[in-house]
PDB file of C-alpha atoms in Angstrom:
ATOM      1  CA  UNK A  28       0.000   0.000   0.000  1.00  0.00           C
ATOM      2  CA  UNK A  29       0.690   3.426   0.308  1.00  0.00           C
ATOM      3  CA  UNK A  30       2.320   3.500   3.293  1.00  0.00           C
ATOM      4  CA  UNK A  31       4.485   0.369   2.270  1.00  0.00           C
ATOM      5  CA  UNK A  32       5.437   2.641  -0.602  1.00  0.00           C
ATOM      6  CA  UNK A  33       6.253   5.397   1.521  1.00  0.00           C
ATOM      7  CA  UNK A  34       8.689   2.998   3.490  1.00  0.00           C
ATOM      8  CA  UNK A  35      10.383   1.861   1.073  1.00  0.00           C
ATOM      9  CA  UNK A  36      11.455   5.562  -0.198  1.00  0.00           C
ATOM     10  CA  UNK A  37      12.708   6.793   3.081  1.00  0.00           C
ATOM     11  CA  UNK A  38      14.559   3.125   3.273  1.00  0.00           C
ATOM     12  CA  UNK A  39      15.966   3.860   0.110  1.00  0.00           C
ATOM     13  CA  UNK A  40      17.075   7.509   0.946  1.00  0.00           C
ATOM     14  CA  UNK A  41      18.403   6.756   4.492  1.00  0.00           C
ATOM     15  CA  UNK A  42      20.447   4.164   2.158  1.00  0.00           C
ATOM     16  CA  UNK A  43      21.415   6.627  -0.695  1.00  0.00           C
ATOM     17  CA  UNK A  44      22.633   9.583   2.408  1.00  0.00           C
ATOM     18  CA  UNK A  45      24.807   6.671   4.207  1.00  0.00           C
ATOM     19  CA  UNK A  46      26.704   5.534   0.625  1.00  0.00           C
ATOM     20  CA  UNK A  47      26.291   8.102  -2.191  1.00  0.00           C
ATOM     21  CA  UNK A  48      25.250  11.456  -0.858  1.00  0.00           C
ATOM     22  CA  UNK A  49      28.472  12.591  -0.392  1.00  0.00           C
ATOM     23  CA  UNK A  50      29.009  11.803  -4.438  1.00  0.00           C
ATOM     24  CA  UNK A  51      25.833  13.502  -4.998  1.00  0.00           C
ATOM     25  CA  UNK A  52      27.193  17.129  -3.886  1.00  0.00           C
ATOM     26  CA  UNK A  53      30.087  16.520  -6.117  1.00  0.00           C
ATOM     27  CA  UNK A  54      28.352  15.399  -9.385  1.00  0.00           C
ATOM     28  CA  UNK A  55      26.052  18.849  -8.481  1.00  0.00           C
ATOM     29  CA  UNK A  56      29.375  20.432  -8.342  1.00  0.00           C
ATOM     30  CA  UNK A  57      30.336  19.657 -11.609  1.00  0.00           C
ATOM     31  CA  UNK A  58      27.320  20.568 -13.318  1.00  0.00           C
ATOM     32  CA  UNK A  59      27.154  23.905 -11.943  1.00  0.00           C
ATOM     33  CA  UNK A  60      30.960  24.619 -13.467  1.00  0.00           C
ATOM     34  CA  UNK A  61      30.192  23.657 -16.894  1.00  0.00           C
ATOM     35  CA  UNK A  62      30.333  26.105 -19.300  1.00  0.00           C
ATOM     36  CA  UNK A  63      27.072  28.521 -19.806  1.00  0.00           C
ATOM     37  CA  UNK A  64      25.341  29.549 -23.261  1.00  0.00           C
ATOM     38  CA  UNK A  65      26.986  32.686 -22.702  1.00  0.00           C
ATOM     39  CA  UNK A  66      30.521  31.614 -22.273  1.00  0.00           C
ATOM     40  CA  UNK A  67      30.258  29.569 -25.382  1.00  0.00           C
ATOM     41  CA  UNK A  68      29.490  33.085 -27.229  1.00  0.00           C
ATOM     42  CA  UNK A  69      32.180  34.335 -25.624  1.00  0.00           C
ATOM     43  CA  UNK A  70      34.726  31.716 -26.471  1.00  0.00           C
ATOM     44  CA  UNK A  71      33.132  32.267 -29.861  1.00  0.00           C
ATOM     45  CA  UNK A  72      34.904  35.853 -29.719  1.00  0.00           C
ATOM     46  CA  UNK A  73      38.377  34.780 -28.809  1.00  0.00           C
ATOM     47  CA  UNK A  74      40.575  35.352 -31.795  1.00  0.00           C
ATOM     48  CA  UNK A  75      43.486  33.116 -30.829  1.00  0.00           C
ATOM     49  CA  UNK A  76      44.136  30.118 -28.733  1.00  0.00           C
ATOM     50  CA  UNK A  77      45.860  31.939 -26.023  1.00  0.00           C
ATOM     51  CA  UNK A  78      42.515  34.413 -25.340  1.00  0.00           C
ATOM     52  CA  UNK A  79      40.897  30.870 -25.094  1.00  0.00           C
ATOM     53  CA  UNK A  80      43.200  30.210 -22.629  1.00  0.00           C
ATOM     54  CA  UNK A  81      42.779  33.119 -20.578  1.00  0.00           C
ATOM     55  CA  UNK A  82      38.898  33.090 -20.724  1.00  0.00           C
ATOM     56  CA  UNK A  83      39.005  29.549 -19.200  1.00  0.00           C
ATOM     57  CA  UNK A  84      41.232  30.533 -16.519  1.00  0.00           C
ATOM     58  CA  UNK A  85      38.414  32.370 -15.285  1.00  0.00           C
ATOM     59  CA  UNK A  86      35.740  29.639 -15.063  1.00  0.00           C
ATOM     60  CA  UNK A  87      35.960  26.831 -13.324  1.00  0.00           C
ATOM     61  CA  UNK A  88      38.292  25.043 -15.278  1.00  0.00           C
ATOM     62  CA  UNK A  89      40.761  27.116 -13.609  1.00  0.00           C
ATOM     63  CA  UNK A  90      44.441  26.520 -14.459  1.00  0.00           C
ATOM     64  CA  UNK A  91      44.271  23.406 -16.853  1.00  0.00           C
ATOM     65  CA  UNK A  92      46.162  24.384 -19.603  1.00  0.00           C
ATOM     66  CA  UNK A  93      48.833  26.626 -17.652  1.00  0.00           C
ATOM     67  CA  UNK A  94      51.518  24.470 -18.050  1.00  0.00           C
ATOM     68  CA  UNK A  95      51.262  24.147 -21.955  1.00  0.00           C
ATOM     69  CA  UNK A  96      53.194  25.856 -23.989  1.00  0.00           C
ATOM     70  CA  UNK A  97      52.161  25.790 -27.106  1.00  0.00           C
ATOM     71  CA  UNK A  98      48.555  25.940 -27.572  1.00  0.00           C
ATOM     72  CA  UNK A  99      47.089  23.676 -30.028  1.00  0.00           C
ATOM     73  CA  UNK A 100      43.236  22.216 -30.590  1.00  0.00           C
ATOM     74  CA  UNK A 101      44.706  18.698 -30.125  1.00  0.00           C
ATOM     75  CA  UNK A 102      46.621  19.516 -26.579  1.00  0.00           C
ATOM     76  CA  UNK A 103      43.044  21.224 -25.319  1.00  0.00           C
ATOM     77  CA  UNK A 104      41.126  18.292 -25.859  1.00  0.00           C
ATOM     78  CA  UNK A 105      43.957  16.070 -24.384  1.00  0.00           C
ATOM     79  CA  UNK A 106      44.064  18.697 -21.492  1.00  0.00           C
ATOM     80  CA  UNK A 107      40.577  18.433 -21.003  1.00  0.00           C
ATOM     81  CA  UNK A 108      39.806  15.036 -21.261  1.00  0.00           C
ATOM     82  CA  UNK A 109      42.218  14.230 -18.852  1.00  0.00           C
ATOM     83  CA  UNK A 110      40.650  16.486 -16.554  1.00  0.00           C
ATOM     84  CA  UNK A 111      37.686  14.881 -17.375  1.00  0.00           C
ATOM     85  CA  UNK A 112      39.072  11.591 -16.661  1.00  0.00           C
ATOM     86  CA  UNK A 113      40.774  12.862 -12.971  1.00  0.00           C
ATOM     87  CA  UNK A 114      37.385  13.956 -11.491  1.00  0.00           C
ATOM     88  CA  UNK A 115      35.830  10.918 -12.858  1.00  0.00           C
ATOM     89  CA  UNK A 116      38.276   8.366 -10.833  1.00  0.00           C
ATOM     90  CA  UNK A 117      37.942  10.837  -8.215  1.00  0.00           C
ATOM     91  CA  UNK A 118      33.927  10.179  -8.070  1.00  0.00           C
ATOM     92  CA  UNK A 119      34.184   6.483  -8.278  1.00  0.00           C
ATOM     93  CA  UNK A 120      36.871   6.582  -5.222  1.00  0.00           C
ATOM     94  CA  UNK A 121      34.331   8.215  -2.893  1.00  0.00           C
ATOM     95  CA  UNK A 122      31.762   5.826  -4.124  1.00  0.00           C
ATOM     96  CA  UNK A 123      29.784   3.439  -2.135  1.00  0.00           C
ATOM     97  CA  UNK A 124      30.080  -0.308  -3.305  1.00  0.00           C
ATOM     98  CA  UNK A 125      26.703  -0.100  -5.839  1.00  0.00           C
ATOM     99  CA  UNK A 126      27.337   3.083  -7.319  1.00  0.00           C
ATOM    100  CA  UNK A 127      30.875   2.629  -8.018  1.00  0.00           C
ATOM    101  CA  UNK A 128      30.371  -0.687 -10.110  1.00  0.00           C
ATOM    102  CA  UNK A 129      27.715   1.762 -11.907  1.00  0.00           C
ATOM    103  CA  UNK A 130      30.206   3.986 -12.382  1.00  0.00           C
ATOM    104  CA  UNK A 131      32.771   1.079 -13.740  1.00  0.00           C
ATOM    105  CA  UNK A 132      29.809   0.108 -16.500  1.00  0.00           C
ATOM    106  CA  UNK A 133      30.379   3.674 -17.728  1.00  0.00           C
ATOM    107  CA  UNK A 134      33.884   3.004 -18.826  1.00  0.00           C
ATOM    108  CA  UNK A 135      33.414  -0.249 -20.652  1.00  0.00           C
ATOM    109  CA  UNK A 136      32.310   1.124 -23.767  1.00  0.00           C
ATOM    110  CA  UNK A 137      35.956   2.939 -23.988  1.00  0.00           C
ATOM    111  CA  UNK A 138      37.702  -0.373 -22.708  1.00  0.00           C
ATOM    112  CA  UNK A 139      36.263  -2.470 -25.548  1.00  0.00           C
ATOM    113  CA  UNK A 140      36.885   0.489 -28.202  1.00  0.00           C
ATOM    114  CA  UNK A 141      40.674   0.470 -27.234  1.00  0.00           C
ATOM    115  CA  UNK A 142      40.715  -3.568 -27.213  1.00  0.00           C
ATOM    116  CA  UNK A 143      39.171  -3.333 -30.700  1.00  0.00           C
ATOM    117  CA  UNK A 144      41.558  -0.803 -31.466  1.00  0.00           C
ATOM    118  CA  UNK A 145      44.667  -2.580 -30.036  1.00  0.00           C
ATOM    119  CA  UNK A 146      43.569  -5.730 -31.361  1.00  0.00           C
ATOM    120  CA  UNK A 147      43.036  -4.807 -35.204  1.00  0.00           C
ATOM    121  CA  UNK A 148      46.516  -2.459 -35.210  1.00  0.00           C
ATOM    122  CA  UNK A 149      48.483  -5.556 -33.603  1.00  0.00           C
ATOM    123  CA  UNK A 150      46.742  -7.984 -36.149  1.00  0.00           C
ATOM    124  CA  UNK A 151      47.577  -6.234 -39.196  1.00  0.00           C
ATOM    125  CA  UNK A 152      50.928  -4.884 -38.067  1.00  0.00           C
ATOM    126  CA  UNK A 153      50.406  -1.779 -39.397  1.00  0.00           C
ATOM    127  CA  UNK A 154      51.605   0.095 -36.086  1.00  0.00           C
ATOM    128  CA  UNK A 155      53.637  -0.184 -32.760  1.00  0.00           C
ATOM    129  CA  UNK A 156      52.180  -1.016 -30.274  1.00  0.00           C
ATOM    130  CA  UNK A 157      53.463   1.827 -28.129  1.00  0.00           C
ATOM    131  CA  UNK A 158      51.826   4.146 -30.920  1.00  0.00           C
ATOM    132  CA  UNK A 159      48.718   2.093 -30.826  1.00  0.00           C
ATOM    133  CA  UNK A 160      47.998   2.753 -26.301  1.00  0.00           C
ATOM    134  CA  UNK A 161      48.917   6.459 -27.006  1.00  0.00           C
ATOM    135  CA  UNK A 162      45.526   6.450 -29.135  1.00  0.00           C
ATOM    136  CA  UNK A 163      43.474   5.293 -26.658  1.00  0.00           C
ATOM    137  CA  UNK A 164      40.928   7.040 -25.087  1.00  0.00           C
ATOM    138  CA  UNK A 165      42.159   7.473 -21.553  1.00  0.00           C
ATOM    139  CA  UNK A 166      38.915   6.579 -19.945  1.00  0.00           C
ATOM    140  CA  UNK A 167      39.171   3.274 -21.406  1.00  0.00           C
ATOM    141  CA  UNK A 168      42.826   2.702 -19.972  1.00  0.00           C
ATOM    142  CA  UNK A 169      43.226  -0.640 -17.723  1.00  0.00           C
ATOM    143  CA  UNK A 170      46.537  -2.262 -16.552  1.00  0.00           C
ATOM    144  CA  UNK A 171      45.929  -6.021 -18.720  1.00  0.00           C
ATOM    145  CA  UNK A 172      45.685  -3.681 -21.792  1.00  0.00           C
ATOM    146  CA  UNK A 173      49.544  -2.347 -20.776  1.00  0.00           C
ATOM    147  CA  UNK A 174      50.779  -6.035 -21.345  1.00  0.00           C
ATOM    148  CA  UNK A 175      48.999  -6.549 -24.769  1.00  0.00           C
ATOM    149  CA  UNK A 176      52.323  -7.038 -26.240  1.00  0.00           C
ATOM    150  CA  UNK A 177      52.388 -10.581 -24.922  1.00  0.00           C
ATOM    151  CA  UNK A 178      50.229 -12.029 -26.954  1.00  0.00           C
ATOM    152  CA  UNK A 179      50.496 -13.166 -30.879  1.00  0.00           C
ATOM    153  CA  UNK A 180      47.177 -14.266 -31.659  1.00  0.00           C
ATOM    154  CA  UNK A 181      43.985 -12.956 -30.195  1.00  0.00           C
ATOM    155  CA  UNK A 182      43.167 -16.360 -28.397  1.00  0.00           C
ATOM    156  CA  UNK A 183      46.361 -15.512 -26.300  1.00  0.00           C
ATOM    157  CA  UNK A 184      45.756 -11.611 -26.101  1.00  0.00           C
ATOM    158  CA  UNK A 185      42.071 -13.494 -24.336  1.00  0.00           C
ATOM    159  CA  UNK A 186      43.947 -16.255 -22.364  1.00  0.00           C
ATOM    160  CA  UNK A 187      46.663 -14.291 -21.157  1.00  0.00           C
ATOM    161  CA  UNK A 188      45.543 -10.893 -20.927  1.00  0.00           C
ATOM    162  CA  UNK A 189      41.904 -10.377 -20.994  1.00  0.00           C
ATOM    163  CA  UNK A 190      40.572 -12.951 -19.389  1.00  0.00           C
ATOM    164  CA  UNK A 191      41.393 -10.724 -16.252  1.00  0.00           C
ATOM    165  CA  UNK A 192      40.352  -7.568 -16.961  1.00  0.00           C
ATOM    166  CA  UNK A 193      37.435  -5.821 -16.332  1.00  0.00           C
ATOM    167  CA  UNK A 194      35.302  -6.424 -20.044  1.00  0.00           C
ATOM    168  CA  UNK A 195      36.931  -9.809 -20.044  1.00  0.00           C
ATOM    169  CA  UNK A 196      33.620 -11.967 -20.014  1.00  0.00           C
ATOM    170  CA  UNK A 197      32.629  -9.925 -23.100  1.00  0.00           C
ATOM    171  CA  UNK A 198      35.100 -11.964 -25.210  1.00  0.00           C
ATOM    172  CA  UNK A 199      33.696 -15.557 -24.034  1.00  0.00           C
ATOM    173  CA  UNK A 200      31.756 -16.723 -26.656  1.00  0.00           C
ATOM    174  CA  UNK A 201      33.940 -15.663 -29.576  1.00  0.00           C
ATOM    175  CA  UNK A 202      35.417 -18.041 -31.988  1.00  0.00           C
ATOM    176  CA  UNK A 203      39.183 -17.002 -31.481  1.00  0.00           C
ATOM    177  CA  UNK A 204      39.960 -18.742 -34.848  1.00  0.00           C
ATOM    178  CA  UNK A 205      38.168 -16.620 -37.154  1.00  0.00           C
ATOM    179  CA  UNK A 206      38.886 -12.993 -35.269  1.00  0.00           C
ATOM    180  CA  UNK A 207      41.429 -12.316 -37.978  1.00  0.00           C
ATOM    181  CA  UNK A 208      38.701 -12.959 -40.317  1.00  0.00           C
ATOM    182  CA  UNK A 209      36.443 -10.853 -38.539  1.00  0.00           C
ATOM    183  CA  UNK A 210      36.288  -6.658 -39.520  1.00  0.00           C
ATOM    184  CA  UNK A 211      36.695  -4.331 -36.254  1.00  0.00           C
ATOM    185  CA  UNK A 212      33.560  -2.756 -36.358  1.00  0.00           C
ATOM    186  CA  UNK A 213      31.717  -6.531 -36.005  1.00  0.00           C
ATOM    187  CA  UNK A 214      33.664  -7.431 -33.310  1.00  0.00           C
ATOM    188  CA  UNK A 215      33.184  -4.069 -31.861  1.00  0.00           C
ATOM    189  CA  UNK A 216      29.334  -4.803 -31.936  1.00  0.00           C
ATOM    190  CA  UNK A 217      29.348  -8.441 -30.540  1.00  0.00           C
ATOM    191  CA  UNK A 218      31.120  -6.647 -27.612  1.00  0.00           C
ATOM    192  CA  UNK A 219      28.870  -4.032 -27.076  1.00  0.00           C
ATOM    193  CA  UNK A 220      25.876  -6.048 -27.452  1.00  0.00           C
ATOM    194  CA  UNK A 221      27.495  -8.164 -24.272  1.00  0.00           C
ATOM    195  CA  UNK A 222      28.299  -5.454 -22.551  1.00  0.00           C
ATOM    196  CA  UNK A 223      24.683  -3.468 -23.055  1.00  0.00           C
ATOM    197  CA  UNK A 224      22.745  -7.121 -21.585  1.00  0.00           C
ATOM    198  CA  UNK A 225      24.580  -7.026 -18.846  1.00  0.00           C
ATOM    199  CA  UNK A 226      24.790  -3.501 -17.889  1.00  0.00           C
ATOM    200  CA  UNK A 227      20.821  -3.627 -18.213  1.00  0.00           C
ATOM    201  CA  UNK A 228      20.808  -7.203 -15.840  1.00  0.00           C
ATOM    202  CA  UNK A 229      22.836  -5.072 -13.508  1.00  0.00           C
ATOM    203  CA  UNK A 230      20.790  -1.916 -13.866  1.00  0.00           C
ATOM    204  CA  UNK A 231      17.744  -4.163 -12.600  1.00  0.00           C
ATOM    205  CA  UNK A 232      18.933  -6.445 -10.029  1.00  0.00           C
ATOM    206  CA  UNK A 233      21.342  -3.820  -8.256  1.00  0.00           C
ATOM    207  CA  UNK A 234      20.301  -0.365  -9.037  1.00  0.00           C
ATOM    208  CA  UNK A 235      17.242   1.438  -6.643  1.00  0.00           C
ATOM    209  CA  UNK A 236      15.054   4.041  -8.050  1.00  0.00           C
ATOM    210  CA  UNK A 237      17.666   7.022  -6.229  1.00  0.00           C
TER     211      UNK A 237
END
């Protein structure tokens, strides 16, 4: 009934304060320091990089880019993005055991892009694999995909790398034998079709209304 109902909420928000509401104040944080309408017009006014610089320095982004030197579109997005990627490992550290596993899910999507793009460099030798980690997305970073270089054949890269790392169980019901046959963006799809089914099983058995 009703009152049942009514339970259950205040059950679920004593929970939420105890575990996440500390998270909760930071996520409202960041959204009140992104970037307004109007500071996109004015960025649209800035005639060079370095006024793009200085406008930033006055929002909340604060001092990100003060140690570059030269100012390029490339080193802004790297700048950012990594800024990005600090206050997200930051949010998942002060996370309470169900939220941070939410949290994980988010990064799997990048994880299986920089498998898929490790995997198809190595396989066609077409580029070192030093070369190949420096183009992954940083979000998707893990410490199996640092020892890539063990493996010769995608079966290994499963058996001795993957098979431990956090998008691991993805890979289990691929036919090793015919990845070389396969194109990236299939195997990119298999992956994410995994990894969508059971990000939605764990979106209903673990995840409360809050």
């Amino acid at each position: 009934g009703e009152r049942e109902r009514e339970t259950m909420s205040w059950t679920e928000l004593t929970t939420f304060n105890a575990f996440d509401a500390y998270d909760d104040g930071i996520v409202r944080g960041f959204k009140s320091a992104l970037l307004t309408e109007s500071d996109y017009e004015n960025l649209m006014q800035c005639n060079s990089l370095e006024d793009v610089k200085m406008f930033l320095q006055a929002t909340d982004y604060g001092t990100f880019l003060s140690n570059v030197v030269e100012l390029d579109p490339a080193t802004i997005v790297e700048k950012a993005t990594q800024r990005m990627v600090e206050e997200y490992n930051y949010l998942v550290g002060n996370a309470g055991e169900t939220l941070s596993a939410y949290l994980d899910f988010l990064r799997h999507p990048y994880m299986i892009d920089n498998i898929v793009l490790v995997l198809s460099g190595t396989t066609r030798n077409d580029s070192s694999l030093s070369k190949l980690l420096e183009a992954c997305h940083p979000m998707g970073m893990f410490e199996e995909l640092l020892t890539v270089g063990v493996a010769s054949t995608p079966k290994e890269l499963y058996e001795l790398v993957l098979i431990e790392s956090p998008v691991g169980k993805y890979f289990r019901n691929f036919q090793f034998e015919d990845m070389h046959e396969l194109k990236p963006e299939l195997i990119r799809a298999r992956l994410y079709q995994a990894y969508l089914e059971d990000f939605y099983d764990f979106c209903v058995t673990r995840c409360s209304p809050t």
